[in-house]
Each structure stands twice: as structure tokens, then as C-alpha cells.
Amino acid sequence: MWKLKTGAETVREERNNGDESGGSTGSETWLRTLNSHLGRQETPELGTPEELQQIEDARRGFSDRRFEKRHSSDLLMRIQFAKENPSFSTVPQIQVQDTEELTMEAACDGLWPGDYGGPMFLISGLVITLSITGALNTVLSKEHIRDICRYLYNHHARIFSCSIERITALLIIYFFCLQFCGNLFNDFIPHTLNKDGGWGLHIEGPSTMFGTALNYVTLRLLGEGAEDGLEAMEQAQKWILDHGGATAITSWRKMWLSVLGVYEWSGNNPLLPEIWLFPYLLSLSSRFVGPITSTIRSLRKELNTVPYHEIDWNEARNLCAKVSKTLQNRKHRYFKIAAVLYYAYEPVFMRWPAKRLREKALQTVMQHIHYEDENTRYICIGPVNKVLNMLCCWAEDPNLEAFRLHLPRIFDYLWIAEDGMKMQGYNGSQSWDTSFAIQAIISTNIAEEYGATLRKAHDYIKDTQVLEDCPGDLNFWYRHISKGAWPFSTADHGWPISDCTAEGLKAVLLLSTFPSETVGKLLDLKRLCDAVNVLLPYRSLQNSNGGFATYELTRSYQWLELINPAETFGDIVIDYPIGGEEIENCIAKAAEFIEKIQASDGSWYGSWGVCFTYGGWFGIKGLVAAGRTYKNCSSIRKASNYLLSKEVASGGWGESYLSCQNKVVYTNLEDNRPHIVYTGWAMLALINAGQAERDSTPLHCAARILINSQMENGDFPQEQPVGSIFLRAPLVLIFVAFPVSWPLNPLCQRVLLPL
């Protein structure tokens, strides 16, 4: 079985299994760290035959129900933790009148590890990069490759196939049930007949050329044949050809196919390094192509509707399958700009003397890539630029140290669960989840009983705070101060994030109300002030309009979206804002910003979470923190009424990720069923708004949903993913710890005790 290891344990594992060439998992020589790898997660394969059988049962269970429940419940990790923590006893499942304890213990590093997957396009960039650089079978073991393939097959929308007689019988049953059972039978059809053979942008989404072509290529590079005997590869290839072939893939993936050698660079619209100092432009501007192998030549045939040498690359530059295009109107504007760049600008900069400026621009791009790599210990800000930076370092010089330093950090992004091995949307969400878990435990009013857990979590939060700014001229490197901030994951990652800093600061302040004998040594005052300093205006993350962006100030203008080349993702070119006297001014401006961006119906569009429920929780929470109340603030009144109007008939809240895509319409989950995390968020918002004093009935109905959802071991079930990134075309993200933290928090508010 794969066994989760954290922190320094992961380095010992690498020292035992790696080799000095950077192969296998890489050697300790190539790893850089600030704090002994605290929070690092890795899963080497270990286990007895009995444990392996238990894992196989979990895998089989997921595969059998993969169209009913598309994401993991992290059963492999839970099986491991149950074995390592046998002191937690199983108790009968409780009902409303009972109470129960939190049983998900922090890992040895003091964090709450978990699956942060969901996107279906991340692993392809990694596999293509490792294939081009010749490191695929050196870095990834047979077990890695097996479980990556398992993940891709589990999330493949395989066509339902059966005999004509069985299809006829199913249709007869279907129409019979429609006649006599209304809509009760409708759920059955999507899980049987409506499987088209492709992959989506994320595990909950419909098939796209973006997802299907790249995952097909990934499986071929991992050794799967064009005819795998299970019909999955044949069905995927048919889907690609039926939708116009790989020339109809989105611009971002045109770049990856060009690097691989199964698409020509002349079929790409130019992205200019003179303007876009963005990591992946090295490959685009220098038109780098990897080795042309027999697999690459075969893929050129398999992915296209006409022979490769007959493709009109001029036409292909602007092709995009309708199923992949969500920003069609804006793309027409970009195509006009790209045509001017392609025919007028680009030819000039491919020749002397303008070519010297191009070379200078590429050198500048590489300087920024190396700066990013070194200041994140080669983790990089996220998985997309991780593999792009790695490929650029190899293209610059395969023998330089930079490429080798990238290799062992690949495993920071890989996560194993019962659905297979995935590349996560980050190197984990350790700091974020731990901050919320601390708050959840403290909300129980029995936190003293969990002193050992809180001490470990407290140590992790303290040791994850960023202690120094990045070196050099921060303006030259387009960076802000980071000293005092908290990242999303680990200190080695190091990027300061506004909301992670706020939640980390809140966690340590709550812990400071307990004796040090219970929670350990408190964070010193200077480091608390450093955290406040990061958030204050004129120093770092608050914009002039009062809003806070994610990583950095909003430096530029929204009109730059006109040259956003991505057909799938909108509003991604700049970092948009999300939410003594100087501190008072900061709070006042932030509150005004929250009120200003509220929609007329009382909702807020939530970034990073789904969607209006997430935004409503933070919106109300922020206004209450600024001193607003239900009585004196119309924004809180409108937001409360909005949330109350979305509670489902059975009690609780359940919002679909489709709300993120529509942006203005709240969409319930299928069958109007409640979801425990959304229910927790909505309850916290309403409790903060004083709903219990006005009418506690909606809260009590929701509380019953949460309490009766708790399982016998104290855990809560995993339901639909609740995280989302990218405006207009959301990617769902999985937060496995959320179903424990968020039901627990509102249930422990005193207002709910008389249930």
C-alpha cells in the first residue's frame, strides 16, 4: 500500500531509495528546505498482503461507484491513520440529542493532510515534461505509473456498452418509470447511457478537447496502447476525432503538444516575451521541440482527422472545439490581435537586429524562472508553472543543477487515494486546513481535552509562518514583502497569501487564550506584528480600493484581459481583489469594499470556494468583524435573507459548482440535496448575523442534517468538491479536511445547544 509520510521522514525515504543521478525519488542532495521539510507529504509504497487487500477493496469500491461519486474520500490515508491511532474507539452513530468528539488526529508534523485534487489536466504537463527530458521511467516507478493510469481511467467518461437487447430493455424500463414514477428514475440514465468517452477539465465537468486529448496523450506516453483491450483508449480517440481532432484543442494545450512534437509551432498564436514575462513562454518563443520518437509519430496519426503533413497550421491556430470554448466572444477579439502579432510583429523579432531584443527578453524570462525556483525551494507557486519551469530549465541546459533540483520536488505534488494517483492543485493545503482545524477544535469548548493535538498544530502553524522577505530588489522581481505571512501549504513554498495569513493569525490568536501548558509556547509579539504588517495598506496586500488580492497587489489594468489567450479561463491576467489609526482605516476600507461588491440580491460571488455560499459566509463574517450588525447594516440583512432563501426543504444548503460558471445564478445540487460543508458555511454566516436571536428554526433544521450525517467513527462523509478556481470556467478542488472542520464549527456555537 502507499503510506503517507510527512516532514523529515520523506527525506529519509529518499536517501534510502534514491540515487545520485536524481532518479527514483531523487537524493537528499537535491532538496532545499527552510525548516527540515516540515509539512512535506509523500507516499512511498509499503504494506503487508492483508493491508494491500484492504486497499484493493477500497479501490474496487470507488471504481464500481465512480459515476455516482467522482472524488475520493481519502480512504487510503484514513485506513493508515486508523491503524496508527487505535486508541480512537468506534462508538454507535449518534442522533440529534447526543454529542461526539473530533477523531481526525493531526499527523506527526501537526498538520491535517488530505487530497487537494480535482483538475484533470495537471498530470499531463508533468508526464510530457518527464518524457521529453528522458526522466519518465527514472523519476516515476512502475507503481507510480500504474496508479496514475488508474486515476485517469477512473475519471474517464467511458461509454456504456451492452447488447441491443439490454439497451431495449433499459429504454422500456426508463419510459415506464417516467410514466409512473415521474422524475424519480432520471438519475439512473446519466450513470449508464450518457457516457461519451472523453475527459473533462475537472472530475465533475463534461468532456472537453482540452481534457481528452491531453489525457489520451498522457496514457500513451505512460505505455498504454492505442488499443488497450478495455475500449477506453479507442473511445477517447473516437471522441477526439469526432470533435475535430487535436488541432481543435485550446491554445494552452497547443503549446504542450508543440513541445512534445505532435503539433507544429506555426499553428500557435504568438505570446510575446517582450510583454508577457511568463514562465512557459521560453518554450513558445524559442519554439523548442522534444525528441520525435515512434510514439510521437504514432500520436500524430491518432490525434488528427487528416494526415499530419496535410494539416493547415494557419487555420489551426484559431481552431477550438466548441466543447472547450467558454469565452467565445472574447476570443474573437484576441484572434484579431494575435493575427497582427503573427503576421507583423513576430517575423520582425525572428530576424536581426530585433532578434537581439528577443534574446534579451528570453534571458529576462529565465532570470525570473530561476528566482521563482530558488525562492520556493523548487516547489514553485503551483503545479502548472512547476512543470513549465522544470522544462525551461532543461531546455536551457540539461546538465545544469536547476533541472536536477526540480526532480525531487515532483513528489510534493503527487497524492494517492482510492481513485489513483493525481497531481494536486498545489503541494497541499496544509497551513490552510490546519488553521481551520484549530478553530474548529477551539469552538467545541472542550479544547483542553485535545491539548496534545493543539500543541502539535500550534507548532506547525508557528513553523510555517514566513520569516524573511525574498532577497534582492522586490520591485525588480515584481514581489511584495512576505515576512510575517502564512502560505497555503508549507514554509518551503513560501508565497504569502492574504486569506491564509488572516486565518493563520486568527488561529494563533485563539490559541493565545489558552495556557502555554495546554497549547505550547505562544507566538511572540514581534511575529504577530509582522503578520499584521503584511495585511496593512501601503505595505503589502490591500489594494487602494480596500480589497485584498490573493498573492499580490493588483498592479495592472483589467483591459489586459483582451490579450488573455486562454479560451477556457477568464479573468486570470491580473490578481483581482477578493475581499492604531492605520489598522482602523484598513478595516474601514475593507468593509466598504465588501459592501460595494455585494450583488443587488444580497449575494457575493466567492473566489476559491463554491460559490455564493462561500462568498456569503466570508462577506457577513468580514462585515461583523468590522463592527456592522444586522440592525445597522443593510448588506448583512440582504445577505441573511439571501442565504435563508437558499436553504433546501429538508434543511441545510447544497450548492453546485455550476454557480461559479454562471456567476449570477445560484444552482442547487442535483435533487436539491444538502451538503455538509455548505451547510456549515451558511450556518456560520447566519449565526454571525444574529439569526438565532431572530428565528433559530432554520439553524436547527440545518443542525439536524449535520448531526445525523456524522459517521460512527466521528468523521463526516465526503461529498461533492467545494473548492473552485478560475473565474468563468471553474475547476473543482477537493478539501478532504473540510467535512470535519465545517460541520463541527457551527454545531459547537452555544446558540445551538438547546436542540
CSV table of C-alpha atoms in Angstrom, one decimal, residues 421-650:
chain,number,residue,atom,x,y,z
A,421,MET,CA,-2.5,8.9,-8.1
A,422,LYS,CA,-3.1,12.5,-9.1
A,423,MET,CA,-1.2,15.8,-9.3
A,424,GLN,CA,-2.7,18.1,-6.8
A,425,GLY,CA,-3.7,21.7,-7.4
A,426,TYR,CA,-0.9,22.8,-5.0
A,427,ASN,CA,1.7,21.0,-2.9
A,428,GLY,CA,-1.1,20.6,-0.4
A,429,SER,CA,-3.3,22.8,1.7
A,430,GLN,CA,-1.6,22.1,5.0
A,431,SER,CA,-1.5,25.6,6.5
A,432,TRP,CA,-5.0,26.5,5.4
A,433,ASP,CA,-6.6,23.2,6.7
A,434,THR,CA,-4.6,23.3,9.9
A,435,SER,CA,-5.7,26.9,10.7
A,436,PHE,CA,-9.4,25.9,10.3
A,437,ALA,CA,-9.0,22.7,12.2
A,438,ILE,CA,-7.6,24.6,15.1
A,439,GLN,CA,-10.5,27.0,15.0
A,440,ALA,CA,-13.0,24.0,14.9
A,441,ILE,CA,-11.4,22.3,17.9
A,442,ILE,CA,-11.4,25.5,19.9
A,443,SER,CA,-15.1,26.1,19.1
A,444,THR,CA,-16.0,22.9,20.9
A,445,ASN,CA,-15.4,24.4,24.3
A,446,ILE,CA,-13.7,21.2,25.3
A,447,ALA,CA,-10.4,22.1,23.6
A,448,GLU,CA,-8.4,21.4,26.8
A,449,GLU,CA,-9.1,17.7,26.3
A,450,TYR,CA,-7.2,17.9,23.0
A,451,GLY,CA,-4.1,19.6,24.3
A,452,ALA,CA,-1.6,17.2,22.6
A,453,THR,CA,-3.3,17.7,19.2
A,454,LEU,CA,-3.4,21.5,19.6
A,455,ARG,CA,0.2,21.7,20.7
A,456,LYS,CA,1.3,19.9,17.5
A,457,ALA,CA,-1.0,22.0,15.3
A,458,HIS,CA,0.3,25.2,17.1
A,459,ASP,CA,3.9,24.2,16.4
A,460,TYR,CA,3.1,23.6,12.7
A,461,ILE,CA,1.4,27.0,12.3
A,462,LYS,CA,4.3,28.7,14.1
A,463,ASP,CA,6.9,26.9,12.0
A,464,THR,CA,5.0,27.6,8.7
A,465,GLN,CA,5.0,31.4,9.1
A,466,VAL,CA,7.3,33.1,6.5
A,467,LEU,CA,10.2,34.6,8.4
A,468,GLU,CA,12.0,36.6,5.8
A,469,ASP,CA,11.3,38.6,2.6
A,470,CYS,CA,12.5,37.3,-0.7
A,471,PRO,CA,16.1,38.5,-1.5
A,472,GLY,CA,17.0,41.3,-3.8
A,473,ASP,CA,15.0,44.3,-5.2
A,474,LEU,CA,11.4,43.2,-4.7
A,475,ASN,CA,10.2,45.7,-7.3
A,476,PHE,CA,12.5,44.3,-9.9
A,477,TRP,CA,11.2,40.8,-9.3
A,478,TYR,CA,7.5,42.0,-9.0
A,479,ARG,CA,7.2,40.7,-5.5
A,480,HIS,CA,5.9,42.1,-2.2
A,481,ILE,CA,7.0,41.8,1.3
A,482,SER,CA,6.3,38.3,2.7
A,483,LYS,CA,7.8,38.4,6.2
A,484,GLY,CA,5.1,37.5,8.7
A,485,ALA,CA,2.7,36.0,6.2
A,486,TRP,CA,1.4,32.4,6.0
A,487,PRO,CA,1.4,30.4,2.8
A,488,PHE,CA,-1.3,28.0,1.7
A,489,SER,CA,0.8,24.9,2.4
A,490,THR,CA,4.4,24.9,3.7
A,491,ALA,CA,7.1,27.3,4.7
A,492,ASP,CA,9.3,25.9,1.9
A,493,HIS,CA,6.6,27.0,-0.6
A,494,GLY,CA,6.7,30.4,0.9
A,495,TRP,CA,4.4,32.5,-1.2
A,496,PRO,CA,2.4,35.0,1.0
A,497,ILE,CA,-1.4,34.7,0.7
A,498,SER,CA,-3.7,37.2,2.2
A,499,ASP,CA,-6.5,35.0,3.5
A,500,CYS,CA,-4.1,32.3,4.7
A,501,THR,CA,-2.3,35.0,6.6
A,502,ALA,CA,-5.6,36.1,8.1
A,503,GLU,CA,-6.7,32.6,9.1
A,504,GLY,CA,-3.2,31.7,10.4
A,505,LEU,CA,-3.1,34.9,12.5
A,506,LYS,CA,-6.6,34.1,13.8
A,507,ALA,CA,-5.6,30.6,14.8
A,508,VAL,CA,-2.6,31.7,16.8
A,509,LEU,CA,-4.6,34.5,18.5
A,510,LEU,CA,-7.2,32.0,19.6
A,511,LEU,CA,-4.5,29.7,20.9
A,512,SER,CA,-3.0,32.5,22.9
A,513,THR,CA,-6.1,32.5,25.1
A,514,PHE,CA,-5.1,29.1,26.5
A,515,PRO,CA,-2.3,28.4,29.0
A,516,SER,CA,1.0,27.5,27.4
A,517,GLU,CA,0.9,24.2,29.4
A,518,THR,CA,-2.0,23.2,27.2
A,519,VAL,CA,-1.1,24.5,23.7
A,520,GLY,CA,2.7,25.1,23.9
A,521,LYS,CA,4.7,28.3,23.7
A,522,LEU,CA,2.8,31.2,22.3
A,523,LEU,CA,3.9,33.1,19.2
A,524,ASP,CA,5.9,36.2,20.2
A,525,LEU,CA,4.6,39.7,19.7
A,526,LYS,CA,7.0,40.7,17.0
A,527,ARG,CA,5.9,37.9,14.7
A,528,LEU,CA,2.3,38.8,15.4
A,529,CYS,CA,3.1,42.3,14.3
A,530,ASP,CA,4.8,41.0,11.2
A,531,ALA,CA,1.6,39.2,10.2
A,532,VAL,CA,-0.4,42.4,10.7
A,533,ASN,CA,2.1,44.4,8.7
A,534,VAL,CA,1.7,42.1,5.7
A,535,LEU,CA,-2.0,42.8,5.6
A,536,LEU,CA,-1.9,46.6,6.2
A,537,PRO,CA,-2.4,49.0,3.3
A,538,TYR,CA,0.6,50.7,1.6
A,539,ARG,CA,2.8,47.9,2.8
A,540,SER,CA,1.5,44.8,1.0
A,541,LEU,CA,-1.7,43.1,0.2
A,542,GLN,CA,-4.5,45.6,0.5
A,543,ASN,CA,-5.3,47.5,-2.7
A,544,SER,CA,-6.3,51.1,-2.9
A,545,ASN,CA,-10.0,50.2,-3.3
A,546,GLY,CA,-9.9,48.4,0.0
A,547,GLY,CA,-10.0,44.9,-1.3
A,548,PHE,CA,-7.3,42.2,-0.8
A,549,ALA,CA,-6.0,40.2,-3.7
A,550,THR,CA,-4.7,36.7,-3.3
A,551,TYR,CA,-0.9,36.8,-3.6
A,552,GLU,CA,0.0,40.3,-4.6
A,553,LEU,CA,-1.4,43.8,-5.2
A,554,THR,CA,-3.5,44.3,-8.4
A,555,ARG,CA,-0.7,46.1,-10.3
A,556,SER,CA,-2.2,46.5,-13.7
A,557,TYR,CA,-5.5,47.0,-15.6
A,558,GLN,CA,-8.5,44.8,-16.4
A,559,TRP,CA,-8.2,45.7,-20.1
A,560,LEU,CA,-5.2,43.3,-20.3
A,561,GLU,CA,-7.8,40.5,-20.4
A,562,LEU,CA,-8.1,41.5,-24.1
A,563,ILE,CA,-4.8,39.7,-24.7
A,564,ASN,CA,-5.6,36.7,-22.5
A,565,PRO,CA,-5.0,33.8,-24.9
A,566,ALA,CA,-6.9,31.2,-22.9
A,567,GLU,CA,-10.2,30.1,-24.4
A,568,THR,CA,-11.2,28.3,-21.2
A,569,PHE,CA,-10.1,30.6,-18.3
A,570,GLY,CA,-11.2,34.2,-18.0
A,571,ASP,CA,-10.1,37.0,-15.6
A,572,ILE,CA,-6.6,35.4,-15.0
A,573,VAL,CA,-4.2,38.0,-16.3
A,574,ILE,CA,-4.1,40.1,-13.1
A,575,ASP,CA,-4.6,39.2,-9.5
A,576,TYR,CA,-8.1,40.6,-8.7
A,577,PRO,CA,-9.0,41.8,-5.2
A,578,ILE,CA,-11.2,39.3,-3.2
A,579,GLY,CA,-12.1,40.6,-0.4
A,580,GLY,CA,-3.7,52.3,15.7
A,581,GLU,CA,-5.3,54.6,13.1
A,582,GLU,CA,-3.8,52.7,10.1
A,583,ILE,CA,-5.5,49.5,11.2
A,584,GLU,CA,-8.8,51.2,11.7
A,585,ASN,CA,-8.5,52.7,8.2
A,586,CYS,CA,-7.6,49.3,6.8
A,587,ILE,CA,-10.7,47.7,8.3
A,588,ALA,CA,-13.0,50.6,7.2
A,589,LYS,CA,-11.8,50.5,3.6
A,590,ALA,CA,-12.2,46.7,3.6
A,591,ALA,CA,-15.7,46.8,4.9
A,592,GLU,CA,-16.6,49.5,2.3
A,593,PHE,CA,-15.2,47.3,-0.4
A,594,ILE,CA,-17.2,44.3,0.8
A,595,GLU,CA,-20.4,46.3,0.7
A,596,LYS,CA,-19.6,47.8,-2.7
A,597,ILE,CA,-19.1,44.4,-4.4
A,598,GLN,CA,-22.3,42.8,-3.0
A,599,ALA,CA,-24.9,42.0,-5.6
A,600,SER,CA,-28.3,43.6,-5.5
A,601,ASP,CA,-29.9,40.3,-4.4
A,602,GLY,CA,-27.6,40.2,-1.3
A,603,SER,CA,-25.1,37.7,-2.6
A,604,TRP,CA,-21.3,37.8,-3.0
A,605,TYR,CA,-19.5,35.8,-5.7
A,606,GLY,CA,-17.0,33.6,-3.9
A,607,SER,CA,-13.5,33.0,-5.2
A,608,TRP,CA,-11.7,29.8,-4.4
A,609,GLY,CA,-14.8,28.2,-3.0
A,610,VAL,CA,-18.3,27.3,-4.3
A,611,CYS,CA,-19.6,29.9,-4.6
A,612,PHE,CA,-22.4,32.2,-3.3
A,613,THR,CA,-22.5,30.2,0.0
A,614,TYR,CA,-18.7,30.6,0.4
A,615,GLY,CA,-18.9,34.3,-0.5
A,616,GLY,CA,-21.9,34.9,1.8
A,617,TRP,CA,-20.1,33.3,4.8
A,618,PHE,CA,-16.9,35.5,4.3
A,619,GLY,CA,-18.9,38.6,3.4
A,620,ILE,CA,-21.0,38.5,6.6
A,621,LYS,CA,-18.1,37.4,8.7
A,622,GLY,CA,-16.0,40.4,7.4
A,623,LEU,CA,-18.7,43.0,8.0
A,624,VAL,CA,-19.4,41.7,11.5
A,625,ALA,CA,-15.7,41.8,12.3
A,626,ALA,CA,-15.7,45.5,11.1
A,627,GLY,CA,-18.5,46.3,13.7
A,628,ARG,CA,-21.5,46.0,11.4
A,629,THR,CA,-24.7,44.3,12.7
A,630,TYR,CA,-27.9,43.0,11.3
A,631,LYS,CA,-29.7,46.1,12.7
A,632,ASN,CA,-27.3,48.8,11.4
A,633,CYS,CA,-26.2,47.2,8.1
A,634,SER,CA,-28.4,46.6,5.1
A,635,SER,CA,-25.7,44.5,3.5
A,636,ILE,CA,-25.9,41.9,6.3
A,637,ARG,CA,-29.7,42.0,6.2
A,638,LYS,CA,-29.8,41.3,2.5
A,639,ALA,CA,-27.1,38.6,2.7
A,640,SER,CA,-29.0,36.9,5.5
A,641,ASN,CA,-32.2,36.9,3.6
A,642,TYR,CA,-30.4,35.6,0.5
A,643,LEU,CA,-28.9,32.7,2.4
A,644,LEU,CA,-32.2,31.8,4.1
A,645,SER,CA,-33.9,31.7,0.7
A,646,LYS,CA,-31.4,29.1,-0.5
A,647,GLU,CA,-32.0,26.6,2.4
A,648,VAL,CA,-33.4,23.4,0.9
A,649,ALA,CA,-36.7,21.9,2.1
A,650,SER,CA,-35.0,19.1,4.1
